[in-house]
Amino acid sequence: MANVVVVGTQWGDEGKGKIVDWLSERADVIARFQGGHNAGHTLVIGEEVYKLHALPSGVVRGGKLSVIGNGVVLDPWHLIKEIEGIRKQGVDINPENLMIAENTPLIMPYHGELDRAREGQVSVAKIGTTGRGIGPCYEDKVGRRVIRVADLADAATLELRIDRALLHHDPLRKGLGLEPVDRIALLEALSAIAAEILPYAAPVWKVLNEKRRAGKRILFEGAQGALLDIDFGTYPFVTSSNVIAGQAATGTGIGPGAIDYVLGITKAYTTRVGEGPFPTELDDADGQQLGERGHEFGTTTGRKRRCGWFDACLVRQTCATSGVNGISLTKLDVLDGFKELKICVGYDLDGKQLDYLPTAADQQARVTPIYETIEGWSDSTAGARSWAELPAQAIKYVRRIEELIDCPVALVSTSPEREDTILVTDPFAD
């Protein structure tokens, strides 16, 4: 049976939550493979709106197994709070339908404090993090001083892990003007939360491989977008993990041969939250209209998103680095009513034409987009569920995007509603 990886092909906020939820109807297991609760997915199901951060999007569907993989960094206190909130909306979450990998790193309170202290320094350029400790936790993971889910089960091991971490963090905190970590209070807090987290702990790598051998369909869910990838994004204005599709394997413990299809979620225009380069950004009435019509505010932070025209160069680039087989084009309805639309087909760098975004930060800041103009449409695409319901010019726009990014459109989303989706190619087709 086909196993599908879902990744964002831009700077995140592409509408992955809805598409993962829509696809999860065809899946048996939904596995989150990277990121933390800095990401936000909004799901609209009937009259109910679910806002998820750490939980996989599949939790709102009954009869599915949701998995938090080892590639995620997890704030245990936030997770329990999120579970309680979703339960109040009528969703049953228990160890039978939610598993957390035993080797998942845990975000500690000192990670968030460090994150915010760094961002508050005026002497260095801000990255634009959410201040939730994601980056510092990934640093500790690589530095071999992180606390993992399995460590909560043994008091002696947990104390050793804490002591190792504080040997690093207390001197660092002193240099930033922060008080030393209260070791006793932290151990007490971890002891209290352990009883709530450990029932969900499982050898996820083993479970997923068994599910695969049993012919179950697995949907791998990423957070953020490929342009925020720590290696292939607009560094240093990126997230702290690998976001591209290859991370689905290492972030869950399943081999890369288990991945049958990569679906890239792609917004019909471009947005970005936080700092960093953005070649097609609009500071005019068109940009304001995109933001207002698209309700472009971050699910996690509430920050206003920067808006711009569709950048085919960037999406073609991320489709290549993630091995995308097909894209899901989202928010097409936001473009309704524009007389003209522009698509970035290349960049000008000091008089030289490029068909990709250069790696060097100074060059990224200097590129100017080369646009192709396409006629817009006046009829509504909102709620369309078939090609026949789309205006001819909207279809032309979609087809031109396919040509420019060298990748076919598999799905088209025309509203936040789950069923307002045009299926072209089923990623789960055998």
Tab-separated table of C-alpha atoms in Angstrom:
chain	number	residue	atom	x	y	z
A	1	MET	CA	0.000	0.000	0.000
A	2	ALA	CA	1.192	3.542	-0.738
A	3	ASN	CA	2.821	5.624	2.010
A	4	VAL	CA	2.733	9.393	1.531
A	5	VAL	CA	4.914	12.232	2.851
A	6	VAL	CA	3.382	15.705	3.055
A	7	VAL	CA	5.759	18.678	3.054
A	8	GLY	CA	5.354	22.421	2.632
A	9	THR	CA	7.123	23.784	-0.433
A	10	GLN	CA	7.339	27.424	0.673
A	11	TRP	CA	7.935	29.145	4.036
A	12	GLY	CA	5.200	27.242	5.836
A	13	ASP	CA	1.540	28.216	6.325
A	14	GLU	CA	0.648	26.550	3.020
A	15	GLY	CA	-2.444	24.800	4.375
A	16	LYS	CA	-0.904	21.455	5.299
A	17	GLY	CA	-3.343	20.887	8.146
A	18	LYS	CA	-6.417	20.709	5.937
A	19	ILE	CA	-4.703	18.559	3.302
A	20	VAL	CA	-3.281	16.130	5.862
A	21	ASP	CA	-6.709	15.893	7.465
A	22	TRP	CA	-8.304	15.325	4.043
A	23	LEU	CA	-5.756	12.633	3.168
A	24	SER	CA	-5.956	11.016	6.598
A	25	GLU	CA	-9.328	9.576	5.654
A	26	ARG	CA	-7.391	7.268	3.314
A	27	ALA	CA	-4.602	6.526	5.814
A	28	ASP	CA	-4.340	4.172	8.774
A	29	VAL	CA	-1.474	5.971	10.538
A	30	ILE	CA	-0.563	9.676	10.604
A	31	ALA	CA	3.015	10.344	11.748
A	32	ARG	CA	4.509	13.739	12.560
A	33	PHE	CA	8.240	13.655	11.773
A	34	GLN	CA	9.858	17.020	12.665
A	35	GLY	CA	9.429	20.441	14.245
A	36	GLY	CA	7.760	21.436	17.465
A	37	HIS	CA	4.805	23.402	18.738
A	38	ASN	CA	6.110	26.461	16.907
A	39	ALA	CA	4.124	25.133	13.945
A	40	GLY	CA	0.365	25.532	13.771
A	41	HIS	CA	-2.261	23.679	11.746
A	42	THR	CA	-5.832	24.931	11.523
A	43	LEU	CA	-8.507	22.399	10.623
A	44	VAL	CA	-12.078	23.409	9.772
A	45	ILE	CA	-14.531	20.525	10.038
A	46	GLY	CA	-18.131	21.587	9.708
A	47	GLU	CA	-18.725	24.266	12.328
A	48	GLU	CA	-15.736	23.205	14.421
A	49	VAL	CA	-12.284	24.807	14.144
A	50	TYR	CA	-9.328	22.870	15.555
A	51	LYS	CA	-5.971	24.557	16.111
A	52	LEU	CA	-3.176	22.022	16.489
A	53	HIS	CA	0.469	22.653	17.299
A	54	ALA	CA	2.177	19.521	18.609
A	55	LEU	CA	-0.516	16.967	17.819
A	56	PRO	CA	-0.620	15.332	14.375
A	57	SER	CA	-3.545	16.491	12.238
A	58	GLY	CA	-4.968	12.969	12.172
A	59	VAL	CA	-6.106	13.105	15.808
A	60	VAL	CA	-9.427	14.676	14.847
A	61	ARG	CA	-10.377	11.582	12.847
A	62	GLY	CA	-11.620	8.487	14.638
A	63	GLY	CA	-10.112	5.076	14.032
A	64	LYS	CA	-6.625	6.354	13.151
A	65	LEU	CA	-3.300	6.000	14.925
A	66	SER	CA	-1.463	9.300	15.351
A	67	VAL	CA	2.263	9.276	15.999
A	68	ILE	CA	4.764	11.875	17.227
A	69	GLY	CA	8.123	10.777	15.867
A	70	ASN	CA	11.630	11.185	17.232
A	71	GLY	CA	12.352	13.988	14.752
A	72	VAL	CA	9.961	16.205	16.716
A	73	VAL	CA	11.015	18.193	19.790
A	74	LEU	CA	8.207	18.052	22.324
A	75	ASP	CA	7.164	20.380	25.119
A	76	PRO	CA	5.406	17.906	27.460
A	77	TRP	CA	3.470	20.585	29.368
A	78	HIS	CA	2.201	22.143	26.154
A	79	LEU	CA	1.219	18.727	24.785
A	80	ILE	CA	-0.918	17.854	27.803
A	81	LYS	CA	-2.574	21.270	27.645
A	82	GLU	CA	-3.261	20.803	23.936
A	83	ILE	CA	-4.699	17.328	24.500
A	84	GLU	CA	-7.026	18.721	27.169
A	85	GLY	CA	-8.164	21.502	24.831
A	86	ILE	CA	-8.915	19.120	21.964
A	87	ARG	CA	-10.759	16.764	24.302
A	88	LYS	CA	-13.032	19.659	25.273
A	89	GLN	CA	-13.951	19.910	21.594
A	90	GLY	CA	-15.191	16.323	21.685
A	91	VAL	CA	-12.100	14.499	20.341
A	92	ASP	CA	-11.059	11.367	22.238
A	93	ILE	CA	-7.271	11.132	22.657
A	94	ASN	CA	-5.744	8.182	24.486
A	95	PRO	CA	-2.709	5.850	24.253
A	96	GLU	CA	-4.615	3.675	21.811
A	97	ASN	CA	-4.762	6.400	19.154
A	98	LEU	CA	-1.716	8.532	20.039
A	99	MET	CA	1.885	7.348	20.408
A	100	ILE	CA	5.051	9.293	21.184
A	101	ALA	CA	8.438	7.901	20.206
A	102	GLU	CA	10.459	6.982	23.288
A	103	ASN	CA	13.506	8.753	21.842
A	104	THR	CA	11.698	12.057	21.281
A	105	PRO	CA	13.637	15.022	22.771
A	106	LEU	CA	11.798	17.113	25.348
A	107	ILE	CA	11.707	20.896	25.412
A	108	MET	CA	12.529	22.163	28.890
A	109	PRO	CA	11.504	25.543	30.348
A	110	TYR	CA	15.121	26.681	30.115
A	111	HIS	CA	15.040	26.159	26.347
A	112	GLY	CA	12.287	28.736	25.950
A	113	GLU	CA	14.002	31.143	28.313
A	114	LEU	CA	17.229	30.857	26.338
A	115	ASP	CA	15.385	31.305	23.048
A	116	ARG	CA	13.685	34.499	24.213
A	117	ALA	CA	16.837	35.904	25.814
A	118	ARG	CA	18.760	35.510	22.573
A	119	GLU	CA	16.026	37.096	20.476
A	120	GLY	CA	15.897	39.996	22.925
A	121	GLN	CA	19.508	40.913	22.339
A	122	VAL	CA	19.729	44.073	20.244
A	123	SER	CA	23.368	43.525	19.273
A	124	VAL	CA	22.650	40.697	16.848
A	125	ALA	CA	20.205	40.268	13.973
A	126	LYS	CA	16.982	38.601	15.018
A	127	ILE	CA	16.076	35.276	13.425
A	128	GLY	CA	12.399	35.758	14.155
A	129	THR	CA	11.840	32.611	16.222
A	130	THR	CA	8.622	31.985	18.136
A	131	GLY	CA	10.575	31.959	21.407
A	132	ARG	CA	9.270	28.506	22.337
A	133	GLY	CA	12.616	26.773	22.784
A	134	ILE	CA	12.613	24.731	19.594
A	135	GLY	CA	16.104	25.721	18.444
A	136	PRO	CA	17.834	25.348	21.826
A	137	CYS	CA	16.269	21.887	22.245
A	138	TYR	CA	17.595	20.763	18.853
A	139	GLU	CA	20.995	22.167	19.892
A	140	ASP	CA	20.927	20.016	23.019
A	141	LYS	CA	19.939	16.989	20.969
A	142	VAL	CA	23.012	17.385	18.773
A	143	GLY	CA	25.099	18.239	21.857
A	144	ARG	CA	23.993	14.942	23.484
A	145	ARG	CA	22.575	16.600	26.572
A	146	VAL	CA	18.836	16.523	25.842
A	147	ILE	CA	16.232	14.790	28.006
A	148	ARG	CA	14.169	12.271	26.048
A	149	VAL	CA	10.769	10.731	26.730
A	150	ALA	CA	12.244	7.413	27.894
A	151	ASP	CA	14.340	9.214	30.527
A	152	LEU	CA	11.165	10.169	32.403
A	153	ALA	CA	10.694	6.549	33.434
A	154	ASP	CA	13.804	6.355	35.631
A	155	ALA	CA	14.578	8.922	38.330
A	156	ALA	CA	18.317	8.192	38.462
A	157	THR	CA	18.723	8.529	34.690
A	158	LEU	CA	16.655	11.705	34.675
A	159	GLU	CA	18.874	13.316	37.320
A	160	LEU	CA	21.987	12.469	35.325
A	161	ARG	CA	20.475	13.966	32.188
A	162	ILE	CA	19.452	17.128	34.020
A	163	ASP	CA	22.885	17.543	35.587
A	164	ARG	CA	24.591	17.157	32.223
A	165	ALA	CA	22.260	19.717	30.657
A	166	LEU	CA	22.747	22.248	33.454
A	167	LEU	CA	26.538	22.045	33.177
A	168	HIS	CA	25.978	23.665	29.801
A	169	HIS	CA	22.982	25.888	30.474
A	170	ASP	CA	23.814	27.529	33.803
A	171	PRO	CA	27.052	29.191	32.570
A	172	LEU	CA	25.231	30.206	29.383
A	173	ARG	CA	22.369	31.699	31.393
A	174	LYS	CA	24.807	33.626	33.575
A	175	GLY	CA	26.305	35.246	30.484
A	176	LEU	CA	22.821	36.312	29.400
A	177	GLY	CA	21.883	37.703	32.800
A	178	LEU	CA	19.534	34.836	33.726
A	179	GLU	CA	19.345	33.097	37.071
A	180	PRO	CA	20.577	29.481	37.345
A	181	VAL	CA	17.968	26.795	36.718
A	182	ASP	CA	16.178	25.629	39.886
A	183	ARG	CA	17.214	21.978	39.655
A	184	ILE	CA	14.901	20.704	42.394
A	185	ALA	CA	11.843	22.489	41.005
A	186	LEU	CA	12.595	21.188	37.515
A	187	LEU	CA	12.917	17.595	38.721
A	188	GLU	CA	9.616	17.906	40.600
A	189	ALA	CA	7.884	19.301	37.519
A	190	LEU	CA	9.254	16.499	35.358
A	191	SER	CA	8.233	13.882	37.898
A	192	ALA	CA	4.685	15.246	37.856
A	193	ILE	CA	4.378	15.402	34.062
A	194	ALA	CA	5.977	11.960	33.560
A	195	ALA	CA	2.829	10.151	34.692
A	196	GLU	CA	0.837	11.968	31.979
A	197	ILE	CA	3.367	11.515	29.156
A	198	LEU	CA	4.691	7.984	29.665
A	199	PRO	CA	1.417	6.157	28.845
A	200	TYR	CA	1.821	7.442	25.264
A	201	ALA	CA	5.475	6.367	24.948
A	202	ALA	CA	6.202	3.569	22.475
A	203	PRO	CA	8.937	2.207	20.161
A	204	VAL	CA	7.470	4.100	17.216
A	205	TRP	CA	10.083	2.821	14.751
A	206	LYS	CA	8.963	-0.737	15.531
A	207	VAL	CA	5.247	0.054	15.373
A	208	LEU	CA	5.549	1.826	12.022
A	209	ASN	CA	7.581	-0.959	10.447
A	210	GLU	CA	5.049	-3.521	11.661
A	211	LYS	CA	2.206	-1.430	10.264
A	212	ARG	CA	3.983	-1.199	6.952
A	213	ARG	CA	4.523	-4.961	6.756
A	214	ALA	CA	0.837	-5.435	7.555
A	215	GLY	CA	-0.071	-3.344	4.500
A	216	LYS	CA	-1.286	-0.290	6.416
A	217	ARG	CA	-1.136	3.140	4.799
A	218	ILE	CA	1.088	5.671	6.571
A	219	LEU	CA	0.824	9.424	6.109
A	220	PHE	CA	3.940	11.341	7.176
A	221	GLU	CA	3.218	14.902	8.230
A	222	GLY	CA	5.818	17.663	8.249
A	223	ALA	CA	5.667	21.126	9.793
A	224	GLN	CA	6.841	24.501	8.458
A	225	GLY	CA	8.036	24.578	4.843
A	226	ALA	CA	11.071	23.512	2.827
A	227	LEU	CA	12.360	27.098	2.562
A	228	LEU	CA	12.795	26.971	6.360
A	229	ASP	CA	14.910	23.790	6.176
A	230	ILE	CA	18.111	24.093	8.218
A	231	ASP	CA	20.203	23.033	5.188
A	232	PHE	CA	18.215	24.128	2.138
A	233	GLY	CA	16.268	27.100	3.468
A	234	THR	CA	17.045	30.817	3.531
A	235	TYR	CA	19.717	30.414	6.227
A	236	PRO	CA	20.018	31.693	8.938
A	237	PHE	CA	16.337	32.706	8.847
A	238	VAL	CA	15.218	29.089	9.068
A	239	THR	CA	13.879	26.592	11.565
A	240	SER	CA	16.172	24.256	13.518
A	241	SER	CA	15.364	20.982	11.791
A	242	ASN	CA	15.309	19.383	8.381
A	243	VAL	CA	11.899	20.020	6.851
A	244	ILE	CA	12.304	18.340	3.460
A	245	ALA	CA	10.831	14.922	2.723
A	246	GLY	CA	13.974	12.917	3.504
A	247	GLN	CA	13.452	13.758	7.181
A	248	ALA	CA	10.306	11.614	7.233
A	249	ALA	CA	12.501	8.516	7.341
A	250	THR	CA	14.988	9.613	10.024
A	251	GLY	CA	12.306	11.440	11.999
A	252	THR	CA	10.232	8.289	12.535
A	253	GLY	CA	12.635	5.358	12.172
A	254	ILE	CA	11.280	3.950	8.947
A	255	GLY	CA	13.500	3.366	5.915
A	256	PRO	CA	13.404	5.727	2.908
A	257	GLY	CA	12.241	2.825	0.751
A	258	ALA	CA	8.921	2.956	2.607
A	259	ILE	CA	8.076	6.321	1.033
A	260	ASP	CA	6.013	5.916	-2.129
A	261	TYR	CA	4.787	9.446	-2.829
A	262	VAL	CA	5.782	12.972	-1.771
A	263	LEU	CA	3.021	15.570	-1.849
A	264	GLY	CA	4.149	19.186	-1.725
A	265	ILE	CA	1.635	21.639	-0.259
A	266	THR	CA	1.876	24.878	-2.228
A	267	LYS	CA	-0.044	28.104	-1.693
A	268	ALA	CA	-1.299	29.819	-4.874
A	269	TYR	CA	0.657	32.899	-3.796
A	270	THR	CA	3.534	33.291	-1.318
A	271	THR	CA	3.668	34.208	2.378
A	272	ARG	CA	6.305	34.358	5.047
A	273	VAL	CA	6.315	35.005	8.808
A	274	GLY	CA	9.307	36.594	10.496
A	275	GLU	CA	12.624	37.823	9.188
A	276	GLY	CA	14.547	36.862	6.057
A	277	PRO	CA	14.594	37.360	2.297
A	278	PHE	CA	11.362	37.342	0.288
A	279	PRO	CA	11.926	38.255	-3.393
A	280	THR	CA	8.239	38.610	-4.396
A	281	GLU	CA	7.038	40.416	-1.264
A	282	LEU	CA	4.409	43.100	-1.910
A	283	ASP	CA	4.143	46.269	0.151
A	284	ASP	CA	1.241	47.639	-1.871
A	285	ALA	CA	-2.527	47.265	-2.167
A	286	ASP	CA	-2.178	43.840	-3.825
A	287	GLY	CA	-0.145	42.548	-0.895
A	288	GLN	CA	-2.664	43.947	1.563
A	289	GLN	CA	-5.533	42.341	-0.356
A	290	LEU	CA	-3.794	38.946	-0.327
A	291	GLY	CA	-3.284	39.200	3.429
A	292	GLU	CA	-6.834	40.276	4.184
A	293	ARG	CA	-8.562	37.794	1.888
A	294	GLY	CA	-6.262	34.954	2.932
A	295	HIS	CA	-6.557	35.746	6.675
A	296	GLU	CA	-2.784	35.681	6.823
A	297	PHE	CA	-2.018	35.570	10.510
A	298	GLY	CA	0.109	32.846	12.115
A	299	THR	CA	-1.823	30.062	13.874
A	300	THR	CA	0.813	29.839	16.613
A	301	THR	CA	1.951	33.446	17.065
A	302	GLY	CA	-0.831	35.535	15.561
A	303	ARG	CA	1.849	37.450	13.681
A	304	LYS	CA	0.827	39.057	10.405
A	305	ARG	CA	2.285	37.189	7.449
A	306	ARG	CA	4.185	38.948	4.695
A	307	CYS	CA	2.488	38.368	1.314
A	308	GLY	CA	3.653	38.277	-2.296
A	309	TRP	CA	3.123	36.796	-5.734
A	310	PHE	CA	3.694	33.133	-6.513
A	311	ASP	CA	7.402	32.331	-6.875
A	312	ALA	CA	7.813	29.474	-9.338
A	313	CYS	CA	11.601	29.469	-8.965
A	314	LEU	CA	11.432	28.768	-5.249
A	315	VAL	CA	8.786	26.067	-5.571
A	316	ARG	CA	10.643	24.355	-8.413
A	317	GLN	CA	13.725	24.352	-6.173
A	318	THR	CA	11.932	22.839	-3.167
A	319	CYS	CA	10.154	20.271	-5.315
A	320	ALA	CA	13.604	19.094	-6.376
A	321	THR	CA	15.131	18.933	-2.870
A	322	SER	CA	12.121	17.028	-1.498
A	323	GLY	CA	11.567	14.808	-4.536
A	324	VAL	CA	7.967	16.011	-4.807
A	325	ASN	CA	5.774	13.820	-7.015
A	326	GLY	CA	2.816	16.198	-7.094
A	327	ILE	CA	1.633	19.372	-5.411
A	328	SER	CA	-1.550	20.351	-3.636
A	329	LEU	CA	-2.314	23.928	-4.660
A	330	THR	CA	-4.100	25.696	-1.813
A	331	LYS	CA	-5.965	28.990	-1.334
A	332	LEU	CA	-6.714	29.413	-5.021
A	333	ASP	CA	-9.907	31.229	-4.023
A	334	VAL	CA	-7.891	34.066	-2.453
A	335	LEU	CA	-6.894	35.130	-5.987
A	336	ASP	CA	-10.506	35.576	-7.116
A	337	GLY	CA	-11.130	39.095	-8.393
A	338	PHE	CA	-7.578	40.107	-9.272
A	339	LYS	CA	-7.484	41.598	-12.775
A	340	GLU	CA	-3.874	40.527	-13.228
A	341	LEU	CA	-1.671	37.999	-11.466
A	342	LYS	CA	2.085	37.810	-11.536
A	343	ILE	CA	4.320	34.755	-11.323
A	344	CYS	CA	8.040	34.979	-10.608
A	345	VAL	CA	9.855	33.032	-13.343
A	346	GLY	CA	13.434	34.029	-12.525
A	347	TYR	CA	15.655	36.504	-10.716
A	348	ASP	CA	17.938	39.320	-11.725
A	349	LEU	CA	21.170	39.445	-9.726
A	350	ASP	CA	23.294	42.422	-10.661
A	351	GLY	CA	22.306	42.057	-14.305
A	352	LYS	CA	22.659	38.264	-14.396
A	353	GLN	CA	19.523	36.136	-14.804
A	354	LEU	CA	19.111	33.173	-12.430
A	355	ASP	CA	16.539	30.373	-12.357
A	356	TYR	CA	17.121	29.544	-8.664
A	357	LEU	CA	17.593	31.415	-5.384
A	358	PRO	CA	21.328	31.659	-4.604
A	359	THR	CA	22.663	30.356	-1.302
A	360	ALA	CA	24.642	33.409	-0.188
A	361	ALA	CA	22.593	35.684	2.068
A	362	ASP	CA	23.880	38.901	0.495
A	363	GLN	CA	22.880	37.649	-2.944
A	364	GLN	CA	19.440	36.567	-1.723
A	365	ALA	CA	18.917	40.100	-0.451
A	366	ARG	CA	19.890	41.630	-3.809
A	367	VAL	CA	17.873	39.522	-6.243
A	368	THR	CA	14.879	41.112	-7.922
A	369	PRO	CA	12.075	38.987	-9.357
A	370	ILE	CA	11.428	38.613	-13.069
A	371	TYR	CA	7.674	38.411	-13.538
A	372	GLU	CA	5.329	36.878	-16.025
A	373	THR	CA	1.859	38.454	-16.019
A	374	ILE	CA	-1.255	36.362	-16.450
A	375	GLU	CA	-4.859	37.478	-16.729
A	376	GLY	CA	-6.940	37.021	-13.584
A	377	TRP	CA	-10.580	35.969	-13.227
A	378	SER	CA	-13.697	37.557	-11.795
A	379	ASP	CA	-15.792	34.456	-11.104
A	380	SER	CA	-15.497	32.702	-7.751
A	381	THR	CA	-13.476	29.540	-7.275
A	382	ALA	CA	-14.474	29.238	-3.595
A	383	GLY	CA	-15.866	25.832	-2.787
A	384	ALA	CA	-15.182	24.311	-6.214
A	385	ARG	CA	-14.866	20.529	-6.134
A	386	SER	CA	-14.249	19.809	-9.828
A	387	TRP	CA	-12.386	21.336	-12.771
A	388	ALA	CA	-15.745	22.130	-14.379
A	389	GLU	CA	-16.527	24.546	-11.544
A	390	LEU	CA	-13.360	26.594	-12.078
A	391	PRO	CA	-13.155	29.656	-14.360
A	392	ALA	CA	-11.097	29.054	-17.497
A	393	GLN	CA	-8.469	31.587	-16.428
A	394	ALA	CA	-8.077	29.885	-13.055
A	395	ILE	CA	-7.373	26.588	-14.822
A	396	LYS	CA	-4.884	28.393	-17.051
A	397	TYR	CA	-3.130	29.763	-13.955
A	398	VAL	CA	-2.889	26.295	-12.414
A	399	ARG	CA	-1.573	24.765	-15.635
A	400	ARG	CA	1.047	27.494	-16.001
A	401	ILE	CA	2.268	26.828	-12.461
A	402	GLU	CA	2.649	23.132	-13.319
A	403	GLU	CA	4.812	24.036	-16.312
A	404	LEU	CA	7.009	26.454	-14.383
A	405	ILE	CA	7.684	24.215	-11.379
A	406	ASP	CA	8.176	21.014	-13.420
A	407	CYS	CA	5.684	19.177	-11.234
A	408	PRO	CA	2.028	18.199	-11.706
A	409	VAL	CA	-0.870	19.386	-9.556
A	410	ALA	CA	-2.423	16.459	-7.671
A	411	LEU	CA	-4.958	18.409	-5.601
A	412	VAL	CA	-6.495	21.876	-5.638
A	413	SER	CA	-7.942	23.358	-2.440
A	414	THR	CA	-10.587	26.062	-2.844
A	415	SER	CA	-11.527	26.837	0.776
A	416	PRO	CA	-10.612	25.816	4.340
A	417	GLU	CA	-13.481	23.306	4.328
A	418	ARG	CA	-12.334	19.696	4.198
A	419	GLU	CA	-14.401	18.651	1.175
A	420	ASP	CA	-13.741	21.736	-0.969
A	421	THR	CA	-10.928	19.944	-2.762
A	422	ILE	CA	-10.416	18.941	-6.375
A	423	LEU	CA	-8.711	15.554	-6.633
A	424	VAL	CA	-6.568	15.151	-9.759
A	425	THR	CA	-4.281	12.329	-8.631
A	426	ASP	CA	-4.789	10.283	-5.472
A	427	PRO	CA	-1.398	10.112	-3.708
A	428	PHE	CA	-2.549	6.891	-2.034
A	429	ALA	CA	-3.321	5.157	-5.327
A	430	ASP	CA	-1.623	1.772	-5.369
